[in-house]
């Protein structure tokens, strides 16, 4: 009888013990119920973001593959098309995005050290740099419309190898346009994170959204680092015959 009572008492205590263990780990209000610790939650979030970025790599990879195939087929037309791009604007945007990656990294570090002021300042800088990039891109696109370099019925067909150059600009607008959309998404994301930082949501105990947003931002910046030389620098030392 005593043995049965002890067994019954033990079986009754098991859920309490499990719940108590979860409560011990769940004192942080930012810990979701399906995780046992903030470390596990951060690891799961990081894995999820990297898996998402892998799909983004495959997405851009298809466009890069199209670029490579036609670059091999029409090498001279690619150089001629590249000569119409504004290298100064492209270089400026490259510098702007490098600065934005620095400010984003500093924002993540500020969150990890519970520096609310550092988070806010660096997130604002990141948003400003991203906005400058889009403004420069607007003027660059406007220049292409002005010179009839936008693929379609208004494209300048008097250019040498006009059909092949039109293909170059089709890929140019596809790559840079999709990249610009990702930049817009990144800025909106930064505005959300900035609002949360302003309200004091992030500290050394919880900074996962800042770090995950930083990974996305760095990915977008890295894509541009590839786009700049592939699109803008092909004709840097080329003189038309």
JSON list of C-alpha atoms in Angstrom, two decimals:
[
{"chain": "A", "resi": 1, "resn": "UNK", "atom": "CA", "xyz": [0.00, 0.00, 0.00]},
{"chain": "A", "resi": 2, "resn": "UNK", "atom": "CA", "xyz": [2.81, 2.32, 0.90]},
{"chain": "A", "resi": 3, "resn": "UNK", "atom": "CA", "xyz": [4.57, 1.44, -2.31]},
{"chain": "A", "resi": 4, "resn": "UNK", "atom": "CA", "xyz": [1.43, 2.10, -4.34]},
{"chain": "A", "resi": 5, "resn": "UNK", "atom": "CA", "xyz": [0.91, 5.45, -2.62]},
{"chain": "A", "resi": 6, "resn": "UNK", "atom": "CA", "xyz": [4.51, 6.50, -3.28]},
{"chain": "A", "resi": 7, "resn": "UNK", "atom": "CA", "xyz": [4.18, 5.45, -6.90]},
{"chain": "A", "resi": 8, "resn": "UNK", "atom": "CA", "xyz": [0.94, 7.38, -7.29]},
{"chain": "A", "resi": 9, "resn": "UNK", "atom": "CA", "xyz": [2.46, 10.41, -5.63]},
{"chain": "A", "resi": 10, "resn": "UNK", "atom": "CA", "xyz": [5.49, 10.20, -7.91]},
{"chain": "A", "resi": 11, "resn": "UNK", "atom": "CA", "xyz": [3.39, 9.91, -11.06]},
{"chain": "A", "resi": 12, "resn": "UNK", "atom": "CA", "xyz": [1.32, 12.89, -9.94]},
{"chain": "A", "resi": 13, "resn": "UNK", "atom": "CA", "xyz": [4.46, 14.95, -9.31]},
{"chain": "A", "resi": 14, "resn": "UNK", "atom": "CA", "xyz": [6.00, 14.39, -12.74]},
{"chain": "A", "resi": 15, "resn": "UNK", "atom": "CA", "xyz": [3.92, 17.02, -14.62]},
{"chain": "A", "resi": 16, "resn": "UNK", "atom": "CA", "xyz": [4.56, 19.51, -11.85]},
{"chain": "A", "resi": 17, "resn": "UNK", "atom": "CA", "xyz": [8.30, 18.92, -12.13]},
{"chain": "A", "resi": 18, "resn": "UNK", "atom": "CA", "xyz": [8.24, 19.31, -15.92]},
{"chain": "A", "resi": 19, "resn": "UNK", "atom": "CA", "xyz": [6.18, 22.47, -15.63]},
{"chain": "A", "resi": 20, "resn": "UNK", "atom": "CA", "xyz": [8.48, 23.79, -12.98]},
{"chain": "A", "resi": 21, "resn": "UNK", "atom": "CA", "xyz": [11.49, 23.12, -15.18]},
{"chain": "A", "resi": 22, "resn": "UNK", "atom": "CA", "xyz": [9.86, 25.01, -18.07]},
{"chain": "A", "resi": 23, "resn": "UNK", "atom": "CA", "xyz": [8.96, 27.88, -15.75]},
{"chain": "A", "resi": 24, "resn": "UNK", "atom": "CA", "xyz": [12.56, 27.99, -14.59]},
{"chain": "A", "resi": 25, "resn": "UNK", "atom": "CA", "xyz": [13.69, 28.47, -18.17]},
{"chain": "A", "resi": 26, "resn": "UNK", "atom": "CA", "xyz": [10.75, 30.64, -19.16]},
{"chain": "A", "resi": 27, "resn": "UNK", "atom": "CA", "xyz": [11.25, 33.61, -16.83]},
{"chain": "A", "resi": 28, "resn": "UNK", "atom": "CA", "xyz": [12.19, 35.77, -19.85]},
{"chain": "A", "resi": 29, "resn": "UNK", "atom": "CA", "xyz": [8.90, 37.08, -21.33]},
{"chain": "A", "resi": 30, "resn": "UNK", "atom": "CA", "xyz": [10.46, 36.96, -24.82]},
{"chain": "A", "resi": 31, "resn": "UNK", "atom": "CA", "xyz": [10.94, 33.19, -24.64]},
{"chain": "A", "resi": 32, "resn": "UNK", "atom": "CA", "xyz": [8.35, 31.45, -26.81]},
{"chain": "A", "resi": 33, "resn": "UNK", "atom": "CA", "xyz": [6.52, 28.53, -25.25]},
{"chain": "A", "resi": 34, "resn": "UNK", "atom": "CA", "xyz": [8.00, 25.90, -27.61]},
{"chain": "A", "resi": 35, "resn": "UNK", "atom": "CA", "xyz": [11.61, 26.66, -26.58]},
{"chain": "A", "resi": 36, "resn": "UNK", "atom": "CA", "xyz": [13.33, 25.71, -23.34]},
{"chain": "A", "resi": 37, "resn": "UNK", "atom": "CA", "xyz": [15.92, 28.49, -23.29]},
{"chain": "A", "resi": 38, "resn": "UNK", "atom": "CA", "xyz": [16.81, 31.77, -24.97]},
{"chain": "A", "resi": 39, "resn": "UNK", "atom": "CA", "xyz": [19.92, 30.10, -26.39]},
{"chain": "A", "resi": 40, "resn": "UNK", "atom": "CA", "xyz": [17.82, 27.42, -28.08]},
{"chain": "A", "resi": 41, "resn": "UNK", "atom": "CA", "xyz": [15.46, 30.08, -29.43]},
{"chain": "A", "resi": 42, "resn": "UNK", "atom": "CA", "xyz": [18.36, 32.08, -30.88]},
{"chain": "A", "resi": 43, "resn": "UNK", "atom": "CA", "xyz": [19.88, 28.98, -32.50]},
{"chain": "A", "resi": 44, "resn": "UNK", "atom": "CA", "xyz": [16.55, 28.03, -34.07]},
{"chain": "A", "resi": 45, "resn": "UNK", "atom": "CA", "xyz": [16.00, 31.56, -35.35]},
{"chain": "A", "resi": 46, "resn": "UNK", "atom": "CA", "xyz": [19.50, 31.70, -36.81]},
{"chain": "A", "resi": 47, "resn": "UNK", "atom": "CA", "xyz": [19.03, 28.35, -38.56]},
{"chain": "A", "resi": 48, "resn": "UNK", "atom": "CA", "xyz": [15.69, 29.49, -39.95]},
{"chain": "A", "resi": 49, "resn": "UNK", "atom": "CA", "xyz": [17.16, 32.73, -41.28]},
{"chain": "A", "resi": 50, "resn": "UNK", "atom": "CA", "xyz": [20.09, 30.94, -42.93]},
{"chain": "A", "resi": 51, "resn": "UNK", "atom": "CA", "xyz": [17.68, 28.51, -44.60]},
{"chain": "A", "resi": 52, "resn": "UNK", "atom": "CA", "xyz": [15.69, 31.48, -45.89]},
{"chain": "A", "resi": 53, "resn": "UNK", "atom": "CA", "xyz": [18.88, 33.11, -47.20]},
{"chain": "A", "resi": 54, "resn": "UNK", "atom": "CA", "xyz": [19.77, 29.87, -48.99]},
{"chain": "A", "resi": 55, "resn": "UNK", "atom": "CA", "xyz": [16.48, 30.12, -50.89]},
{"chain": "A", "resi": 56, "resn": "UNK", "atom": "CA", "xyz": [17.36, 33.73, -51.71]},
{"chain": "A", "resi": 57, "resn": "UNK", "atom": "CA", "xyz": [20.74, 32.61, -53.04]},
{"chain": "A", "resi": 58, "resn": "UNK", "atom": "CA", "xyz": [18.96, 30.14, -55.33]},
{"chain": "A", "resi": 59, "resn": "UNK", "atom": "CA", "xyz": [16.54, 32.87, -56.41]},
{"chain": "A", "resi": 60, "resn": "UNK", "atom": "CA", "xyz": [19.33, 35.25, -57.40]},
{"chain": "A", "resi": 61, "resn": "UNK", "atom": "CA", "xyz": [21.37, 32.33, -58.70]},
{"chain": "A", "resi": 62, "resn": "UNK", "atom": "CA", "xyz": [18.95, 31.77, -61.57]},
{"chain": "A", "resi": 63, "resn": "UNK", "atom": "CA", "xyz": [19.34, 35.38, -62.68]},
{"chain": "A", "resi": 64, "resn": "UNK", "atom": "CA", "xyz": [23.12, 35.22, -62.34]},
{"chain": "A", "resi": 65, "resn": "UNK", "atom": "CA", "xyz": [23.09, 32.06, -64.46]},
{"chain": "A", "resi": 66, "resn": "UNK", "atom": "CA", "xyz": [21.17, 33.88, -67.21]},
{"chain": "A", "resi": 67, "resn": "UNK", "atom": "CA", "xyz": [23.72, 36.68, -67.01]},
{"chain": "A", "resi": 68, "resn": "UNK", "atom": "CA", "xyz": [26.64, 34.25, -67.39]},
{"chain": "A", "resi": 69, "resn": "UNK", "atom": "CA", "xyz": [25.10, 32.37, -70.32]},
{"chain": "A", "resi": 70, "resn": "UNK", "atom": "CA", "xyz": [24.41, 35.50, -72.37]},
{"chain": "A", "resi": 71, "resn": "UNK", "atom": "CA", "xyz": [27.69, 37.08, -71.31]},
{"chain": "A", "resi": 72, "resn": "UNK", "atom": "CA", "xyz": [29.45, 34.12, -72.95]},
{"chain": "A", "resi": 73, "resn": "UNK", "atom": "CA", "xyz": [27.23, 34.28, -76.04]},
{"chain": "A", "resi": 74, "resn": "UNK", "atom": "CA", "xyz": [27.48, 38.05, -76.58]},
{"chain": "A", "resi": 75, "resn": "UNK", "atom": "CA", "xyz": [30.71, 39.26, -74.94]},
{"chain": "A", "resi": 76, "resn": "UNK", "atom": "CA", "xyz": [31.12, 42.42, -77.04]},
{"chain": "A", "resi": 77, "resn": "UNK", "atom": "CA", "xyz": [27.50, 43.50, -76.61]},
{"chain": "A", "resi": 78, "resn": "UNK", "atom": "CA", "xyz": [27.87, 43.05, -72.85]},
{"chain": "A", "resi": 79, "resn": "UNK", "atom": "CA", "xyz": [30.88, 45.37, -72.86]},
{"chain": "A", "resi": 80, "resn": "UNK", "atom": "CA", "xyz": [29.06, 47.91, -75.02]},
{"chain": "A", "resi": 81, "resn": "UNK", "atom": "CA", "xyz": [26.09, 47.83, -72.68]},
{"chain": "A", "resi": 82, "resn": "UNK", "atom": "CA", "xyz": [28.27, 48.17, -69.62]},
{"chain": "A", "resi": 83, "resn": "UNK", "atom": "CA", "xyz": [29.82, 51.31, -71.11]},
{"chain": "A", "resi": 84, "resn": "UNK", "atom": "CA", "xyz": [26.40, 53.00, -70.85]},
{"chain": "A", "resi": 85, "resn": "UNK", "atom": "CA", "xyz": [26.23, 52.46, -67.09]},
{"chain": "A", "resi": 86, "resn": "UNK", "atom": "CA", "xyz": [27.25, 55.20, -64.68]},
{"chain": "A", "resi": 87, "resn": "UNK", "atom": "CA", "xyz": [30.26, 53.79, -62.84]},
{"chain": "A", "resi": 88, "resn": "UNK", "atom": "CA", "xyz": [30.38, 56.78, -60.47]},
{"chain": "A", "resi": 89, "resn": "UNK", "atom": "CA", "xyz": [26.82, 56.17, -59.28]},
{"chain": "A", "resi": 90, "resn": "UNK", "atom": "CA", "xyz": [27.50, 52.45, -58.98]},
{"chain": "A", "resi": 91, "resn": "UNK", "atom": "CA", "xyz": [30.65, 53.08, -56.94]},
{"chain": "A", "resi": 92, "resn": "UNK", "atom": "CA", "xyz": [28.80, 55.56, -54.74]},
{"chain": "A", "resi": 93, "resn": "UNK", "atom": "CA", "xyz": [26.09, 53.01, -54.01]},
{"chain": "A", "resi": 94, "resn": "UNK", "atom": "CA", "xyz": [28.75, 50.40, -53.25]},
{"chain": "A", "resi": 95, "resn": "UNK", "atom": "CA", "xyz": [30.34, 52.69, -50.67]},
{"chain": "A", "resi": 96, "resn": "UNK", "atom": "CA", "xyz": [26.92, 53.54, -49.21]},
{"chain": "A", "resi": 97, "resn": "UNK", "atom": "CA", "xyz": [26.02, 49.88, -48.73]},
{"chain": "A", "resi": 98, "resn": "UNK", "atom": "CA", "xyz": [29.38, 49.08, -47.15]},
{"chain": "A", "resi": 99, "resn": "UNK", "atom": "CA", "xyz": [28.73, 51.88, -44.66]},
{"chain": "A", "resi": 100, "resn": "UNK", "atom": "CA", "xyz": [25.22, 50.51, -44.05]},
{"chain": "A", "resi": 101, "resn": "UNK", "atom": "CA", "xyz": [26.64, 47.07, -43.25]},
{"chain": "A", "resi": 102, "resn": "UNK", "atom": "CA", "xyz": [28.95, 48.68, -40.70]},
{"chain": "A", "resi": 103, "resn": "UNK", "atom": "CA", "xyz": [26.12, 50.59, -39.02]},
{"chain": "A", "resi": 104, "resn": "UNK", "atom": "CA", "xyz": [23.96, 47.44, -39.03]},
{"chain": "A", "resi": 105, "resn": "UNK", "atom": "CA", "xyz": [26.74, 45.44, -37.36]},
{"chain": "A", "resi": 106, "resn": "UNK", "atom": "CA", "xyz": [27.12, 48.20, -34.76]},
{"chain": "A", "resi": 107, "resn": "UNK", "atom": "CA", "xyz": [23.35, 48.13, -34.13]},
{"chain": "A", "resi": 108, "resn": "UNK", "atom": "CA", "xyz": [23.51, 44.38, -33.46]},
{"chain": "A", "resi": 109, "resn": "UNK", "atom": "CA", "xyz": [26.45, 44.88, -31.11]},
{"chain": "A", "resi": 110, "resn": "UNK", "atom": "CA", "xyz": [24.61, 47.66, -29.28]},
{"chain": "A", "resi": 111, "resn": "UNK", "atom": "CA", "xyz": [21.65, 45.32, -28.77]},
{"chain": "A", "resi": 112, "resn": "UNK", "atom": "CA", "xyz": [23.93, 42.60, -27.45]},
{"chain": "A", "resi": 113, "resn": "UNK", "atom": "CA", "xyz": [25.37, 45.04, -24.89]},
{"chain": "A", "resi": 114, "resn": "UNK", "atom": "CA", "xyz": [22.01, 46.58, -23.89]},
{"chain": "A", "resi": 115, "resn": "UNK", "atom": "CA", "xyz": [23.00, 49.92, -25.42]},
{"chain": "A", "resi": 116, "resn": "UNK", "atom": "CA", "xyz": [19.61, 51.36, -26.38]},
{"chain": "A", "resi": 117, "resn": "UNK", "atom": "CA", "xyz": [21.04, 54.63, -27.66]},
{"chain": "A", "resi": 118, "resn": "UNK", "atom": "CA", "xyz": [23.54, 52.81, -29.86]},
{"chain": "A", "resi": 119, "resn": "UNK", "atom": "CA", "xyz": [20.80, 50.67, -31.32]},
{"chain": "A", "resi": 120, "resn": "UNK", "atom": "CA", "xyz": [18.66, 53.66, -32.24]},
{"chain": "A", "resi": 121, "resn": "UNK", "atom": "CA", "xyz": [21.48, 55.73, -33.75]},
{"chain": "A", "resi": 122, "resn": "UNK", "atom": "CA", "xyz": [22.91, 52.90, -35.84]},
{"chain": "A", "resi": 123, "resn": "UNK", "atom": "CA", "xyz": [19.51, 51.70, -37.04]},
{"chain": "A", "resi": 124, "resn": "UNK", "atom": "CA", "xyz": [18.69, 55.25, -38.16]},
{"chain": "A", "resi": 125, "resn": "UNK", "atom": "CA", "xyz": [22.02, 55.42, -39.99]},
{"chain": "A", "resi": 126, "resn": "UNK", "atom": "CA", "xyz": [21.29, 52.08, -41.67]},
{"chain": "A", "resi": 127, "resn": "UNK", "atom": "CA", "xyz": [17.92, 53.37, -42.86]},
{"chain": "A", "resi": 128, "resn": "UNK", "atom": "CA", "xyz": [19.51, 56.59, -44.13]},
{"chain": "A", "resi": 129, "resn": "UNK", "atom": "CA", "xyz": [22.18, 54.70, -46.07]},
{"chain": "A", "resi": 130, "resn": "UNK", "atom": "CA", "xyz": [19.56, 52.38, -47.57]},
{"chain": "A", "resi": 131, "resn": "UNK", "atom": "CA", "xyz": [17.45, 55.38, -48.59]},
{"chain": "A", "resi": 132, "resn": "UNK", "atom": "CA", "xyz": [20.46, 57.07, -50.21]},
{"chain": "A", "resi": 133, "resn": "UNK", "atom": "CA", "xyz": [21.04, 53.90, -52.22]},
{"chain": "A", "resi": 134, "resn": "UNK", "atom": "CA", "xyz": [17.47, 53.96, -53.54]},
{"chain": "A", "resi": 135, "resn": "UNK", "atom": "CA", "xyz": [17.66, 57.68, -54.35]},
{"chain": "A", "resi": 136, "resn": "UNK", "atom": "CA", "xyz": [20.84, 57.19, -56.35]},
{"chain": "A", "resi": 137, "resn": "UNK", "atom": "CA", "xyz": [19.24, 54.22, -58.10]},
{"chain": "A", "resi": 138, "resn": "UNK", "atom": "CA", "xyz": [16.25, 56.40, -59.01]},
{"chain": "A", "resi": 139, "resn": "UNK", "atom": "CA", "xyz": [18.48, 58.95, -60.75]},
{"chain": "A", "resi": 140, "resn": "UNK", "atom": "CA", "xyz": [20.37, 56.15, -62.47]},
{"chain": "A", "resi": 141, "resn": "UNK", "atom": "CA", "xyz": [17.15, 54.63, -63.79]},
{"chain": "A", "resi": 142, "resn": "UNK", "atom": "CA", "xyz": [15.94, 58.07, -64.90]},
{"chain": "A", "resi": 143, "resn": "UNK", "atom": "CA", "xyz": [19.14, 58.45, -66.90]},
{"chain": "A", "resi": 144, "resn": "UNK", "atom": "CA", "xyz": [18.42, 55.16, -68.69]},
{"chain": "A", "resi": 145, "resn": "UNK", "atom": "CA", "xyz": [14.92, 56.32, -69.63]},
{"chain": "A", "resi": 146, "resn": "UNK", "atom": "CA", "xyz": [16.33, 59.62, -70.89]},
{"chain": "A", "resi": 147, "resn": "UNK", "atom": "CA", "xyz": [18.82, 57.87, -73.17]},
{"chain": "A", "resi": 148, "resn": "UNK", "atom": "CA", "xyz": [16.31, 55.26, -74.39]},
{"chain": "A", "resi": 149, "resn": "UNK", "atom": "CA", "xyz": [18.12, 52.33, -72.81]},
{"chain": "A", "resi": 150, "resn": "UNK", "atom": "CA", "xyz": [15.05, 50.72, -71.27]},
{"chain": "A", "resi": 151, "resn": "UNK", "atom": "CA", "xyz": [14.13, 47.49, -73.11]},
{"chain": "A", "resi": 152, "resn": "UNK", "atom": "CA", "xyz": [10.96, 47.77, -75.15]},
{"chain": "A", "resi": 153, "resn": "UNK", "atom": "CA", "xyz": [9.61, 49.67, -78.11]},
{"chain": "A", "resi": 154, "resn": "UNK", "atom": "CA", "xyz": [11.43, 52.88, -77.14]},
{"chain": "A", "resi": 155, "resn": "UNK", "atom": "CA", "xyz": [14.87, 51.26, -76.94]},
{"chain": "A", "resi": 156, "resn": "UNK", "atom": "CA", "xyz": [17.52, 52.96, -79.09]},
{"chain": "A", "resi": 157, "resn": "UNK", "atom": "CA", "xyz": [17.89, 50.51, -81.97]},
{"chain": "A", "resi": 158, "resn": "UNK", "atom": "CA", "xyz": [20.60, 52.64, -83.62]},
{"chain": "A", "resi": 159, "resn": "UNK", "atom": "CA", "xyz": [23.14, 51.30, -81.14]},
{"chain": "A", "resi": 160, "resn": "UNK", "atom": "CA", "xyz": [25.65, 48.72, -82.39]},
{"chain": "A", "resi": 161, "resn": "UNK", "atom": "CA", "xyz": [24.39, 45.19, -81.69]},
{"chain": "A", "resi": 162, "resn": "UNK", "atom": "CA", "xyz": [21.18, 46.78, -80.47]},
{"chain": "A", "resi": 163, "resn": "UNK", "atom": "CA", "xyz": [19.26, 43.55, -79.93]},
{"chain": "A", "resi": 164, "resn": "UNK", "atom": "CA", "xyz": [22.05, 42.05, -77.84]},
{"chain": "A", "resi": 165, "resn": "UNK", "atom": "CA", "xyz": [22.49, 45.28, -75.87]},
{"chain": "A", "resi": 166, "resn": "UNK", "atom": "CA", "xyz": [18.75, 45.32, -75.22]},
{"chain": "A", "resi": 167, "resn": "UNK", "atom": "CA", "xyz": [19.16, 41.84, -73.73]},
{"chain": "A", "resi": 168, "resn": "UNK", "atom": "CA", "xyz": [21.96, 43.16, -71.53]},
{"chain": "A", "resi": 169, "resn": "UNK", "atom": "CA", "xyz": [19.74, 45.93, -70.21]},
{"chain": "A", "resi": 170, "resn": "UNK", "atom": "CA", "xyz": [16.89, 43.47, -69.66]},
{"chain": "A", "resi": 171, "resn": "UNK", "atom": "CA", "xyz": [19.13, 41.49, -67.32]},
{"chain": "A", "resi": 172, "resn": "UNK", "atom": "CA", "xyz": [20.50, 44.71, -65.81]},
{"chain": "A", "resi": 173, "resn": "UNK", "atom": "CA", "xyz": [17.01, 45.94, -64.86]},
{"chain": "A", "resi": 174, "resn": "UNK", "atom": "CA", "xyz": [15.99, 42.48, -63.69]},
{"chain": "A", "resi": 175, "resn": "UNK", "atom": "CA", "xyz": [18.97, 42.09, -61.35]},
{"chain": "A", "resi": 176, "resn": "UNK", "atom": "CA", "xyz": [19.12, 45.64, -60.03]},
{"chain": "A", "resi": 177, "resn": "UNK", "atom": "CA", "xyz": [15.31, 45.94, -59.83]},
{"chain": "A", "resi": 178, "resn": "UNK", "atom": "CA", "xyz": [14.89, 42.79, -57.74]},
{"chain": "A", "resi": 179, "resn": "UNK", "atom": "CA", "xyz": [17.80, 43.92, -55.59]},
{"chain": "A", "resi": 180, "resn": "UNK", "atom": "CA", "xyz": [16.15, 47.32, -55.08]},
{"chain": "A", "resi": 181, "resn": "UNK", "atom": "CA", "xyz": [12.93, 45.59, -54.00]},
{"chain": "A", "resi": 182, "resn": "UNK", "atom": "CA", "xyz": [14.92, 43.65, -51.41]},
{"chain": "A", "resi": 183, "resn": "UNK", "atom": "CA", "xyz": [16.40, 46.94, -50.24]},
{"chain": "A", "resi": 184, "resn": "UNK", "atom": "CA", "xyz": [12.91, 48.43, -49.80]},
{"chain": "A", "resi": 185, "resn": "UNK", "atom": "CA", "xyz": [11.89, 45.37, -47.76]},
{"chain": "A", "resi": 186, "resn": "UNK", "atom": "CA", "xyz": [15.05, 45.79, -45.69]},
{"chain": "A", "resi": 187, "resn": "UNK", "atom": "CA", "xyz": [14.29, 49.44, -44.94]},
{"chain": "A", "resi": 188, "resn": "UNK", "atom": "CA", "xyz": [10.74, 48.59, -43.85]},
{"chain": "A", "resi": 189, "resn": "UNK", "atom": "CA", "xyz": [12.17, 45.85, -41.64]},
{"chain": "A", "resi": 190, "resn": "UNK", "atom": "CA", "xyz": [14.65, 48.30, -40.12]},
{"chain": "A", "resi": 191, "resn": "UNK", "atom": "CA", "xyz": [11.81, 50.73, -39.37]},
{"chain": "A", "resi": 192, "resn": "UNK", "atom": "CA", "xyz": [10.01, 47.97, -37.45]},
{"chain": "A", "resi": 193, "resn": "UNK", "atom": "CA", "xyz": [13.18, 47.06, -35.53]},
{"chain": "A", "resi": 194, "resn": "UNK", "atom": "CA", "xyz": [13.84, 50.75, -34.84]},
{"chain": "A", "resi": 195, "resn": "UNK", "atom": "CA", "xyz": [10.36, 51.12, -33.34]},
{"chain": "A", "resi": 196, "resn": "UNK", "atom": "CA", "xyz": [10.96, 48.11, -31.12]},
{"chain": "A", "resi": 197, "resn": "UNK", "atom": "CA", "xyz": [14.36, 49.46, -30.07]},
{"chain": "A", "resi": 198, "resn": "UNK", "atom": "CA", "xyz": [12.82, 52.83, -29.26]},
{"chain": "A", "resi": 199, "resn": "UNK", "atom": "CA", "xyz": [10.44, 51.03, -26.91]},
{"chain": "A", "resi": 200, "resn": "UNK", "atom": "CA", "xyz": [13.34, 49.27, -25.20]},
{"chain": "A", "resi": 201, "resn": "UNK", "atom": "CA", "xyz": [12.52, 45.76, -26.40]},
{"chain": "A", "resi": 202, "resn": "UNK", "atom": "CA", "xyz": [16.11, 44.63, -26.97]},
{"chain": "A", "resi": 203, "resn": "UNK", "atom": "CA", "xyz": [18.90, 43.98, -24.51]},
{"chain": "A", "resi": 204, "resn": "UNK", "atom": "CA", "xyz": [21.67, 41.49, -23.80]},
{"chain": "A", "resi": 205, "resn": "UNK", "atom": "CA", "xyz": [18.91, 39.03, -22.77]},
{"chain": "A", "resi": 206, "resn": "UNK", "atom": "CA", "xyz": [16.97, 39.34, -26.04]},
{"chain": "A", "resi": 207, "resn": "UNK", "atom": "CA", "xyz": [18.29, 40.69, -29.33]},
{"chain": "A", "resi": 208, "resn": "UNK", "atom": "CA", "xyz": [17.28, 37.95, -31.80]},
{"chain": "A", "resi": 209, "resn": "UNK", "atom": "CA", "xyz": [15.17, 40.16, -34.15]},
{"chain": "A", "resi": 210, "resn": "UNK", "atom": "CA", "xyz": [18.02, 42.66, -34.51]},
{"chain": "A", "resi": 211, "resn": "UNK", "atom": "CA", "xyz": [20.56, 39.96, -35.34]},
{"chain": "A", "resi": 212, "resn": "UNK", "atom": "CA", "xyz": [18.26, 38.18, -37.81]},
{"chain": "A", "resi": 213, "resn": "UNK", "atom": "CA", "xyz": [17.43, 41.47, -39.53]},
{"chain": "A", "resi": 214, "resn": "UNK", "atom": "CA", "xyz": [21.14, 42.16, -39.72]},
{"chain": "A", "resi": 215, "resn": "UNK", "atom": "CA", "xyz": [21.74, 38.88, -41.53]},
{"chain": "A", "resi": 216, "resn": "UNK", "atom": "CA", "xyz": [19.13, 39.82, -44.12]},
{"chain": "A", "resi": 217, "resn": "UNK", "atom": "CA", "xyz": [20.62, 43.29, -44.56]},
{"chain": "A", "resi": 218, "resn": "UNK", "atom": "CA", "xyz": [24.15, 41.94, -45.01]},
{"chain": "A", "resi": 219, "resn": "UNK", "atom": "CA", "xyz": [22.88, 39.46, -47.60]},
{"chain": "A", "resi": 220, "resn": "UNK", "atom": "CA", "xyz": [21.33, 42.26, -49.67]},
{"chain": "A", "resi": 221, "resn": "UNK", "atom": "CA", "xyz": [24.59, 44.21, -49.44]},
{"chain": "A", "resi": 222, "resn": "UNK", "atom": "CA", "xyz": [26.66, 41.20, -50.53]},
{"chain": "A", "resi": 223, "resn": "UNK", "atom": "CA", "xyz": [24.45, 40.69, -53.60]},
{"chain": "A", "resi": 224, "resn": "UNK", "atom": "CA", "xyz": [25.27, 44.26, -54.66]},
{"chain": "A", "resi": 225, "resn": "UNK", "atom": "CA", "xyz": [28.98, 43.63, -54.17]},
{"chain": "A", "resi": 226, "resn": "UNK", "atom": "CA", "xyz": [28.65, 41.02, -56.94]},
{"chain": "A", "resi": 227, "resn": "UNK", "atom": "CA", "xyz": [26.38, 43.13, -59.13]},
{"chain": "A", "resi": 228, "resn": "UNK", "atom": "CA", "xyz": [28.66, 46.15, -59.24]},
{"chain": "A", "resi": 229, "resn": "UNK", "atom": "CA", "xyz": [31.67, 44.57, -60.98]},
{"chain": "A", "resi": 230, "resn": "UNK", "atom": "CA", "xyz": [29.58, 42.21, -63.11]},
{"chain": "A", "resi": 231, "resn": "UNK", "atom": "CA", "xyz": [27.46, 45.00, -64.56]},
{"chain": "A", "resi": 232, "resn": "UNK", "atom": "CA", "xyz": [29.41, 48.24, -64.25]},
{"chain": "A", "resi": 233, "resn": "UNK", "atom": "CA", "xyz": [33.08, 47.37, -64.70]},
{"chain": "A", "resi": 234, "resn": "UNK", "atom": "CA", "xyz": [33.04, 45.23, -67.87]},
{"chain": "A", "resi": 235, "resn": "UNK", "atom": "CA", "xyz": [33.84, 48.14, -70.14]},
{"chain": "A", "resi": 236, "resn": "UNK", "atom": "CA", "xyz": [36.14, 50.06, -67.83]},
{"chain": "A", "resi": 237, "resn": "UNK", "atom": "CA", "xyz": [39.19, 49.57, -70.10]},
{"chain": "A", "resi": 238, "resn": "UNK", "atom": "CA", "xyz": [37.41, 49.05, -73.38]},
{"chain": "A", "resi": 239, "resn": "UNK", "atom": "CA", "xyz": [37.64, 51.47, -76.29]},
{"chain": "A", "resi": 240, "resn": "UNK", "atom": "CA", "xyz": [35.15, 50.98, -79.11]},
{"chain": "A", "resi": 241, "resn": "UNK", "atom": "CA", "xyz": [36.73, 50.35, -82.48]}
]
